[in-house]
XYZ file of C-alpha atoms in Angstrom:
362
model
C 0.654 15.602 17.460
C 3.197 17.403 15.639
C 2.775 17.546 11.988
C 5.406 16.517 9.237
C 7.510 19.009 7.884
C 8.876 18.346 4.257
C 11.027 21.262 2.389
C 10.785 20.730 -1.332
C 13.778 22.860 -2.732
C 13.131 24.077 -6.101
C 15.737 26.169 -6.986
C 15.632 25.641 -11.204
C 13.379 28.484 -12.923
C 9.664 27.857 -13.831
C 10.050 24.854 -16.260
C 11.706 22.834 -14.004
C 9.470 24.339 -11.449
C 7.037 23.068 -13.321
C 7.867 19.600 -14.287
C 7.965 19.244 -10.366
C 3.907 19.895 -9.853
C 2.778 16.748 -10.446
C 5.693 15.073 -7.976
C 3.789 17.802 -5.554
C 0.379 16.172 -6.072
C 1.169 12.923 -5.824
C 2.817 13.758 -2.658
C 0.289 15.872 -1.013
C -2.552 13.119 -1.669
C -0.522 10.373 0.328
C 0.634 13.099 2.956
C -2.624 14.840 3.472
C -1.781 16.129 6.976
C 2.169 17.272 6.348
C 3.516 20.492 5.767
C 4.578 21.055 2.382
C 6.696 24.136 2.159
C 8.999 24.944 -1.038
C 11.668 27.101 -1.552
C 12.329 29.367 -4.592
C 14.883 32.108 -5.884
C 13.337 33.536 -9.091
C 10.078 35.611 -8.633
C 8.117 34.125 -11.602
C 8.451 30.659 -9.880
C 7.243 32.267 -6.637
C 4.312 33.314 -8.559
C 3.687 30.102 -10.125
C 4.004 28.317 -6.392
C 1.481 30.641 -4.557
C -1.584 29.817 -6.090
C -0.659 26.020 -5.801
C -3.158 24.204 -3.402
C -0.769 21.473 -3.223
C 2.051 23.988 -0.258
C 1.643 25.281 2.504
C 4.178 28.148 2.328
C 6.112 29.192 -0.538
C 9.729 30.684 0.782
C 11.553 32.916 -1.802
C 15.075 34.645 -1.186
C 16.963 35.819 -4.257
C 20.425 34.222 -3.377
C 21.392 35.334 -7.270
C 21.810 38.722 -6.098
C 22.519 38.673 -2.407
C 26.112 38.147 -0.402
C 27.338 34.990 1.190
C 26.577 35.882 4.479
C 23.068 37.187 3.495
C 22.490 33.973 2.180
C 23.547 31.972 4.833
C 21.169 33.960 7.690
C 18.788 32.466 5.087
C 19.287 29.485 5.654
C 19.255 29.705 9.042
C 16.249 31.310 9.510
C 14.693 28.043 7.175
C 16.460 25.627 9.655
C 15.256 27.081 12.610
C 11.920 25.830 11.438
C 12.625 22.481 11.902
C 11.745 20.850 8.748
C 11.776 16.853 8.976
C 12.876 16.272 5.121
C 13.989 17.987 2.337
C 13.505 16.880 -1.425
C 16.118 18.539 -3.827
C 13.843 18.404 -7.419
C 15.079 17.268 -10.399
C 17.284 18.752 -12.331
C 19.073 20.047 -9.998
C 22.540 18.726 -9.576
C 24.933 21.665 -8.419
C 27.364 21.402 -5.650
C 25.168 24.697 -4.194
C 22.059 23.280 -4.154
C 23.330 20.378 -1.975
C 25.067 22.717 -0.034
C 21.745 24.495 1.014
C 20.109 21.327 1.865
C 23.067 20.321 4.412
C 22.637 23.837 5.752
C 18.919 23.771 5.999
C 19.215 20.776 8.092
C 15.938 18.367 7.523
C 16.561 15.445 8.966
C 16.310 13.350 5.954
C 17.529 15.246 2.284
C 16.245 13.054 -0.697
C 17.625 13.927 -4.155
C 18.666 12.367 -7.308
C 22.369 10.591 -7.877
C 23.346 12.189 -10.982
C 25.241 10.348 -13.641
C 27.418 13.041 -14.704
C 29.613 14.893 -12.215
C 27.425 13.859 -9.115
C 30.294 13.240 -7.078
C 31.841 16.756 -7.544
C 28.837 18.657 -6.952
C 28.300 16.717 -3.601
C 25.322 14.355 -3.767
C 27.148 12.304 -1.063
C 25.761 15.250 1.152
C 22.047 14.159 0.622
C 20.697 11.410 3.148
C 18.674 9.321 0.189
C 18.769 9.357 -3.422
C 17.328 7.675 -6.442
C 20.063 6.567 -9.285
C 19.134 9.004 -12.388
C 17.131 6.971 -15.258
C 17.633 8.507 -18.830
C 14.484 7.119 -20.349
C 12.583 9.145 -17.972
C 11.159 12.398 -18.570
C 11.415 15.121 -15.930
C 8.631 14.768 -14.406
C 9.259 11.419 -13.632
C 12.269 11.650 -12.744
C 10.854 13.697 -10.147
C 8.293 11.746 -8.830
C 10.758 8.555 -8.382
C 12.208 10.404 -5.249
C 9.233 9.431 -4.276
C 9.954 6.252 -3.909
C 11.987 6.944 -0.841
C 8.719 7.941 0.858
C 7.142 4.812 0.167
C 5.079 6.209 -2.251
C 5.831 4.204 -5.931
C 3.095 4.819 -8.356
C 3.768 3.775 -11.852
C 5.370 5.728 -13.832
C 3.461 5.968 -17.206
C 2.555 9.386 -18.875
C -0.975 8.239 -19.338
C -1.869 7.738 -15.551
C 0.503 10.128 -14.159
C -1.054 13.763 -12.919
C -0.683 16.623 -15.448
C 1.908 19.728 -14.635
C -0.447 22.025 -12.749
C -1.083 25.550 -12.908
C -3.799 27.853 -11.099
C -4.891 31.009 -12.830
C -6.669 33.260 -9.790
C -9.389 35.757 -11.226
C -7.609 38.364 -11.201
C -5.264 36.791 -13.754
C -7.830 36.081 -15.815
C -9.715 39.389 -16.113
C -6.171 40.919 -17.169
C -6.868 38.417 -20.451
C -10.236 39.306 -20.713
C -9.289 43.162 -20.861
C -6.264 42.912 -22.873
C -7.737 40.557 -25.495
C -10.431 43.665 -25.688
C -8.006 46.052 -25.904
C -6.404 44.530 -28.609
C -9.737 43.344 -31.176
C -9.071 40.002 -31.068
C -11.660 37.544 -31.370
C -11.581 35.202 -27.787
C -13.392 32.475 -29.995
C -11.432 32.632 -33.010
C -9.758 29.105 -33.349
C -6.749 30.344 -35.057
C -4.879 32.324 -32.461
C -1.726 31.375 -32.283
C 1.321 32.260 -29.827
C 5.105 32.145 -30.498
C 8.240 32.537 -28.152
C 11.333 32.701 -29.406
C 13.269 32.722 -25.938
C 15.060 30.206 -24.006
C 17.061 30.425 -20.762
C 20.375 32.117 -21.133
C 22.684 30.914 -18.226
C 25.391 27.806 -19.252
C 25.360 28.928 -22.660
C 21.575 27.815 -23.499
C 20.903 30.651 -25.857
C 22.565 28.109 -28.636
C 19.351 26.056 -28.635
C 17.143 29.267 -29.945
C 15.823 28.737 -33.151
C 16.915 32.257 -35.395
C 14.413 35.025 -34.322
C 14.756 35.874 -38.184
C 13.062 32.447 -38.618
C 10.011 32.978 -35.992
C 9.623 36.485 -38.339
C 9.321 34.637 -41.626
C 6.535 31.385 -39.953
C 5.030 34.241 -38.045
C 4.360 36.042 -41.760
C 3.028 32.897 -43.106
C 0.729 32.335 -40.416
C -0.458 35.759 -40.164
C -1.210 35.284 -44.286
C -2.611 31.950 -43.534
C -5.058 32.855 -40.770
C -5.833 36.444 -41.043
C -4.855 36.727 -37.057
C -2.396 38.705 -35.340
C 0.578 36.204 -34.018
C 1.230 36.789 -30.231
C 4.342 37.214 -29.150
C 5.199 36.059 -25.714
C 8.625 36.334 -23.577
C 10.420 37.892 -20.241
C 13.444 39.675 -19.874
C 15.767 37.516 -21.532
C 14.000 37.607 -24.950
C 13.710 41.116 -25.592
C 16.180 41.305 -28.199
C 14.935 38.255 -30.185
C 11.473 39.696 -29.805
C 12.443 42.964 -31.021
C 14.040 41.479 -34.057
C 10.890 39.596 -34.767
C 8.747 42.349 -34.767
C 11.313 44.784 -36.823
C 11.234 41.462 -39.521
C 6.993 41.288 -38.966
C 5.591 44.124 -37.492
C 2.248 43.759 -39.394
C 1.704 40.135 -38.325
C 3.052 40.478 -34.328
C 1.642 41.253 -31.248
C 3.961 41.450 -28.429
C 2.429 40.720 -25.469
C 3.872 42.436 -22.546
C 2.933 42.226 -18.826
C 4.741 42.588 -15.257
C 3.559 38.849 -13.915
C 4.199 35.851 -15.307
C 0.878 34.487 -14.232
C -1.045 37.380 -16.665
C 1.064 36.539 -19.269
C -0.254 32.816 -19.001
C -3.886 33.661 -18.685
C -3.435 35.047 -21.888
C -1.443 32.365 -23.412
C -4.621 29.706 -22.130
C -6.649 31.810 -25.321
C -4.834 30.414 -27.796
C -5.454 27.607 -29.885
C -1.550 26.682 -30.779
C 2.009 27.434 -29.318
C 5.309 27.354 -31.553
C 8.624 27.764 -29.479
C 11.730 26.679 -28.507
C 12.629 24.251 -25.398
C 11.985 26.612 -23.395
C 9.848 27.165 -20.010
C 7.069 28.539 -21.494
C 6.431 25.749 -23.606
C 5.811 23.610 -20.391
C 3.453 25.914 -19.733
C 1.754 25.733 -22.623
C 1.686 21.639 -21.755
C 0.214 22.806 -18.404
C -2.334 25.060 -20.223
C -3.510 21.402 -22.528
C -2.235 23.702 -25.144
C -1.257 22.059 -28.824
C 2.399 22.718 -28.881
C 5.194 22.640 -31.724
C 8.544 22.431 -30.224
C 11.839 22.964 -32.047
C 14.366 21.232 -30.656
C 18.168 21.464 -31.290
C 20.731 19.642 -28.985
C 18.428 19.078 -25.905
C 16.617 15.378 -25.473
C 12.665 15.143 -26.442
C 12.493 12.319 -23.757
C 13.432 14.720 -20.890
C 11.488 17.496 -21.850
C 8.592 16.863 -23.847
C 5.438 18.803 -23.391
C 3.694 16.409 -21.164
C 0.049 15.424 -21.112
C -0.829 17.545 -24.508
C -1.157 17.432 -28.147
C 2.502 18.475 -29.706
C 4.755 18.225 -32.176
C 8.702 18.310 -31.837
C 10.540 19.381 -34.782
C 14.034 18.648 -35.320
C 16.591 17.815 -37.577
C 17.229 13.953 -36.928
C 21.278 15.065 -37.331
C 23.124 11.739 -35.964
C 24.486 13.339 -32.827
C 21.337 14.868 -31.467
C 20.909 14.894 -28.768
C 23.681 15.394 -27.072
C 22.648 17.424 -23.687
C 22.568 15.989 -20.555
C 22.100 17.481 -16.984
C 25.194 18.702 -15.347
C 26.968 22.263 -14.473
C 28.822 22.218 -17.678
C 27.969 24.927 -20.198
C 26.524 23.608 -23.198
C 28.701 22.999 -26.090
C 28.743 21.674 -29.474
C 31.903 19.073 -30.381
C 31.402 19.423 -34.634
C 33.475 21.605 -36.216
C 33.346 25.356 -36.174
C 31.413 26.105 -39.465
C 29.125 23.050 -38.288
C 28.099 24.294 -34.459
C 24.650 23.691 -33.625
C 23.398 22.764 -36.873
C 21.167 20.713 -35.077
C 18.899 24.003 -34.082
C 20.370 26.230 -36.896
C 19.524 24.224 -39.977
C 16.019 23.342 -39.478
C 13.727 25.472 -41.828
C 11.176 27.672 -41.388
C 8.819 25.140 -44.398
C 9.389 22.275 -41.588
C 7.923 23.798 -38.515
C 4.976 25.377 -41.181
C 4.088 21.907 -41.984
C 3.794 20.684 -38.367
C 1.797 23.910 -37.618
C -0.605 23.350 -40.508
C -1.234 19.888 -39.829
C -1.857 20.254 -36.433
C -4.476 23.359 -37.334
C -5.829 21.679 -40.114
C -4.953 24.434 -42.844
C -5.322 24.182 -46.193
C-alpha cells in the first residue's frame, strides 16, 4: 500500500522554523506510517531540519538567489514526487509562498487565512485553511492546521510538545573543544550568552535593542560574575557585534562558527540568554534555556519563548504592540523624534534587574 505523502513548506528562517517542530511531532505521532518531507530555502534551517527524527527528507533550494525559471524546474522536480498534501507553516502569508504550493501540486494545500492582506497574497489558492487566532502563539497557531487532519489536541502551553532541537555528537564535541580552548569553566553557573541581532528583511532591524546597550549590561555582568559574556550571532549581526565588543572588549567573547547547529551546542552551556526577538532566542526556549527577551513593537503572545523560564522586558508604551503578520515592512506611526521608542527607550538598569533576579545576584 502506498504510503502518505505530506509536504510541510517551511519557507520562514529558523525561528519560525522552529516554532513549527512541535506541529511536526504532533503530526508524526498520529501519522506514524506517512512521509513527512519539508521544504527549506535558508541553509541554517536545513541544518536545523536534518537531524529531526520527526521527516523523512529535508528538500532545500535557495530560491533567494536563483532565477525564475530555476525556480520553477524546482518545483517541478518536487511535484513530480507526488506529494498527497502540503501544509504552508505559520507565519507565512506571502502571495509566493502560495504560489509554490499551487505549483507543487499536493492534492490537498492546508494553510492559515490571514487577517491582514490574505486575500492579496492568494490564500484562496490553498485547498483548506484555519481562520488566524491572535491569542495564539506561533506554535499554536501552527498546530491548529492540524485540525484539518483530524488531529485537534488542546491547545495549552503546558501539555503541548516543546520546540525540538537535536544536537548530533559531532556538534557537541565542537562545544566541548571550544569551551577548552577558551578557559571557561563548563560547570560554572554564571555563563551567560547575549545576541544582539534580529532578522533584517521588512525593515526588522528597528526592533534591535542599541548594541551600545548590550556593551554597557554585558560590562555589568562581566563585573557581576567574573565570567566572560558570550557573544552569539550570524551574518546579519556582525556590525552590532563588532560594536559591542569595540564598547566591551574585556568582558566579550564572540563566538564564531560556520554551522548553526555548533553555535547551539555551545549556547546549551549556558546558564542564561539576553536578546532581542530574535531566532536565536527560540532556540534558547528549545535549549530549556532561562531567557530575557527585550521586546519593542513585536507581540509577547506570538512569540514568547515557549516551554522555558523567561523574562520579557519592555516598555509597557500604550501602542505596543503594534506588529502583526503580513508583507508590509514594519513601521512605526508616532512622530519622527518618537519612532520606536518602544525598543529604543528601555534601559540598560531594566533588563539588569530581570537578569539578576532570574540569576539570583546580589
Amino acid at each position: 500500500m502506498r504510503k502518505e505523502k505530506i509536504l510541510i513548506i517551511a519557507l520562514p528562517g529558523i525561528g519560525d522554523a522552529l516554532m513549527a517542530t512541535p506541529m511536526l511531532s504532533l503530526l508524526r505521532k498520529a501519522k506514524p506510517d506517512a512521509e513527512i518531507h519539508v521544504l527549506t530555502m535558508f541553509v541554517a534551517t536545513r541544518e536545523l531540519f536534518l537531524s529531526n527524527p520527526n521527516l523523512d527528507a529535508v528538500h532545500y533550494y535557495d530560491f533567494i538567489h536563483s532565477n525564475i525559471v530555476e525556480s520553477l524546474l524546482y518545483l517541478i522536480h518536487l511535484r513530480n514526487q507526488g506529494f498527497d498534501r502540503s501544509i504552508n507553516i505559520y507565519p507565512q502569508n506571502r502571495r509566493e509562498y502560495n504560489l509554490f504550493a499551487l505549483l507543487i501540486g499536493a492534492g490537498e494545500r492546508l494553510g492559515i487565512k490571514y487577517g491582514h492582506r490574505g486575500w492579496l497574497n492568494f490564500d484562496w489558492l490553498l485547498s483548506r485553511t484555519v481562520r488566524e487566532d491572535h491569542s495564539l502563539h506561533c506554535v499554536e497557531e501552527n498546530i491548529s492546521i492540524l485540525r484539518l487532519l483530524g488531529i485537534s489536541p488542546d491547545l495549552n502551553e503546558s501539555t503541548l510538545p516543546p520546540l525540538e532541537l537535536h544536537l548530533l555528537s559531532s556538534h557537541t564535541s565542537f562545544a566541548d573543544t571550544w569551551l577548552e580552548l577558551h578557559n571557561l569553566n563548563q560547570s560554572n553557573d554564571k555563563l551567560i550568552g547575549i545576541h544582539a541581532g534580529t532578522a533584517l528583511f521588512k525593515n526588522h532591524i528597528r526592533r534591535r535593542w542599541a548594541p551600545e546597550k548590550f556593551a554597557e549590561l554585558a560590562k555589568r555582568l562581566h563585573a557581576t560574575t567574573g565570567n566572560k559574556i558570550l557573544l552569539f550571532g550570524g551574518p546579519d549581526d556582525i556590525e552590532a557585534n563588532r560594536t559591542i565588543v569595540q564598547l566591551a572588549s574585556d568582558s566579550v567573547l564572540s563566538v564564531n562558527t560556520t554551522s548553526i547547529m555548533d553555535s547551539i551546542a555551545v549556547m546549551q552551556r549556558l546558564s542564561l540568554f539576553i536578546s532581542n526577538d530574535s531566532a536565536l532566542m527560540h532556540i534558547a526556549g528549545a535549549l530549556q534555556l532561562p531567557t530575557v527577551a527585550i521586546f519593542g513593537p513585536t507581540n509577547e503572545t506570538y512569540v514568547h519563548p515557549w516551554k522555558t523560564t523567561y523574562e520579557i522586558v519592555h516598555t509597557g508604551i500604550e501602542c505596543r504592540p503594534c506588529f502583526y503578520y503580513s508583507p508590509k515592512p514594519l513601521t512605526c506611526y508616532r512622530s519622527e523624534s518618537e519612532q520606536f521608542i518602544c525598543i529604543n527607550d528601555i534601559e540598560v538598569e531594566q533588563v539588569y534587574g530581570r537578569v539578576k533576579g532570574i540569576l539570583n545576584l546580589t
